[in-house]
Coordinates of C-alpha atoms in Angstrom, one line a residue:
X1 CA 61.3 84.0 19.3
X2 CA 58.7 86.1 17.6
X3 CA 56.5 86.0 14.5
X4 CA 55.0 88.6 12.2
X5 CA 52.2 87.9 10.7
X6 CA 50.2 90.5 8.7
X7 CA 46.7 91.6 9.8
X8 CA 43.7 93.1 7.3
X9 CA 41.0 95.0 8.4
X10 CA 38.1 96.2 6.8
X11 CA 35.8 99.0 7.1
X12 CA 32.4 98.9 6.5
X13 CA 29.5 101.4 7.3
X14 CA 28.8 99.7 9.9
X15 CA 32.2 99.0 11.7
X16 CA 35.4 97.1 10.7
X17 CA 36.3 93.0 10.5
X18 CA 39.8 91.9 10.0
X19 CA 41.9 88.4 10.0
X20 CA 45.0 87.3 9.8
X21 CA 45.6 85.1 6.4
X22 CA 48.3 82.9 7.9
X23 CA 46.5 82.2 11.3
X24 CA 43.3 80.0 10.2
X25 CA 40.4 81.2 12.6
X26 CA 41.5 84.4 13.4
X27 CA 38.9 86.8 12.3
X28 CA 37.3 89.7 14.9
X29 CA 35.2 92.8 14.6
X30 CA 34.9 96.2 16.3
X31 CA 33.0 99.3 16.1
X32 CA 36.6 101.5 15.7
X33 CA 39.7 100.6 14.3
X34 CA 41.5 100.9 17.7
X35 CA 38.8 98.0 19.0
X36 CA 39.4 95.6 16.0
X37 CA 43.1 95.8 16.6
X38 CA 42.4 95.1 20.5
X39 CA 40.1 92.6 19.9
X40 CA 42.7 91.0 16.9
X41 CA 45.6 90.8 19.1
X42 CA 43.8 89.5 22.0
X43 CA 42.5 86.8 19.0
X44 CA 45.8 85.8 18.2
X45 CA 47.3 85.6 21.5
X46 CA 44.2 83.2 22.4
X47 CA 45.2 81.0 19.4
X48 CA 48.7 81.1 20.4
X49 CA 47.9 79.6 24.3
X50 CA 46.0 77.3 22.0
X51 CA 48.7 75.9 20.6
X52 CA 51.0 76.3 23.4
X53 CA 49.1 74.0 25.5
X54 CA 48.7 71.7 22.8
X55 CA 52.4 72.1 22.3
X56 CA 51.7 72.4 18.4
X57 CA 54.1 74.5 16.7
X58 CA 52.9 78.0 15.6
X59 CA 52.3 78.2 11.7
X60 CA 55.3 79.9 9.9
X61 CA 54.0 84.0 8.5
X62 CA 54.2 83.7 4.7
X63 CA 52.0 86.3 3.4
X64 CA 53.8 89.3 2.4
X65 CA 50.5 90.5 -0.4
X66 CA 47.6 91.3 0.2
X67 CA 44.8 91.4 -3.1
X68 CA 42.2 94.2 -2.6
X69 CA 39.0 94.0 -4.7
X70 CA 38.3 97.1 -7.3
X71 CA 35.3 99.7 -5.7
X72 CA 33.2 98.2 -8.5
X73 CA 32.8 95.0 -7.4
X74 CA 29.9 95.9 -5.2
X75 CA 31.8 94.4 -1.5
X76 CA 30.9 97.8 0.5
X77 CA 34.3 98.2 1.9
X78 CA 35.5 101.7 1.9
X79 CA 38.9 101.2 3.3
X80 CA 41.3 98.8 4.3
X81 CA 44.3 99.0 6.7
X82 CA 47.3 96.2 6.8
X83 CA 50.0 96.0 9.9
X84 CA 51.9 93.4 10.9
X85 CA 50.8 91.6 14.0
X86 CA 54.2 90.4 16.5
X87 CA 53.8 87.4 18.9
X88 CA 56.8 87.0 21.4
X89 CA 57.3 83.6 22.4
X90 CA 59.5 84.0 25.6
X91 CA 61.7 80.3 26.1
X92 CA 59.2 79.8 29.1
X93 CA 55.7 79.4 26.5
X94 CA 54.8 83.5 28.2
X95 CA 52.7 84.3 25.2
X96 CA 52.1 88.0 24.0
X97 CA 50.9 89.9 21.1
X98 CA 52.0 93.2 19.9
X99 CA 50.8 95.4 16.5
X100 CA 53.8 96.8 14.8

């Protein structure tokens, strides 16, 4: 089983932040965009054991949009970057993320 679920990040001058919109709780950081993207996957996978041992089901992806706030607005984002985040399931609960 897998699930796709899309991923934000955001630069700042100072580094990025990102989160997942369908996964409640799963924000990180990192000083480069290849670190936020470790540091996201290794977010979701920790919520996914979560569940796992909890034996909750995993929330269903939904978000397919994404609304980005006009330069104007003062935020001091430069840039943002979207992907879609994959977690396989295996049928034996082996959890692991994947960017795609």
């Amino acid at each position: 089983m897998k699930h796709r679920y899309l991923a934000v990040y955001e630069h700042r001058a100072d580094g990025y932040s990102g989160y997942v919109p369908d996964l409640p709780g799963c924000i990180s950081t990192g000083a480069t965009l290849d670190e936020m993207k470790q540091r996201m996957r290794e977010t979701v996978d920790a919520l996914f054991v979560a569940l796992a041992e909890r034996d909750e089901e995993a929330p269903q992806p939904t978000t397919t949009t994404v609304h980005f706030p006009h330069p104007s607005e003062g935020h001091g984002i430069d840039h943002w970057v979207v992907e879609r985040v994959e977690v396989k399931v295996s049928e034996f609960g082996d959890l692991r993320c994947e960017s795609r």
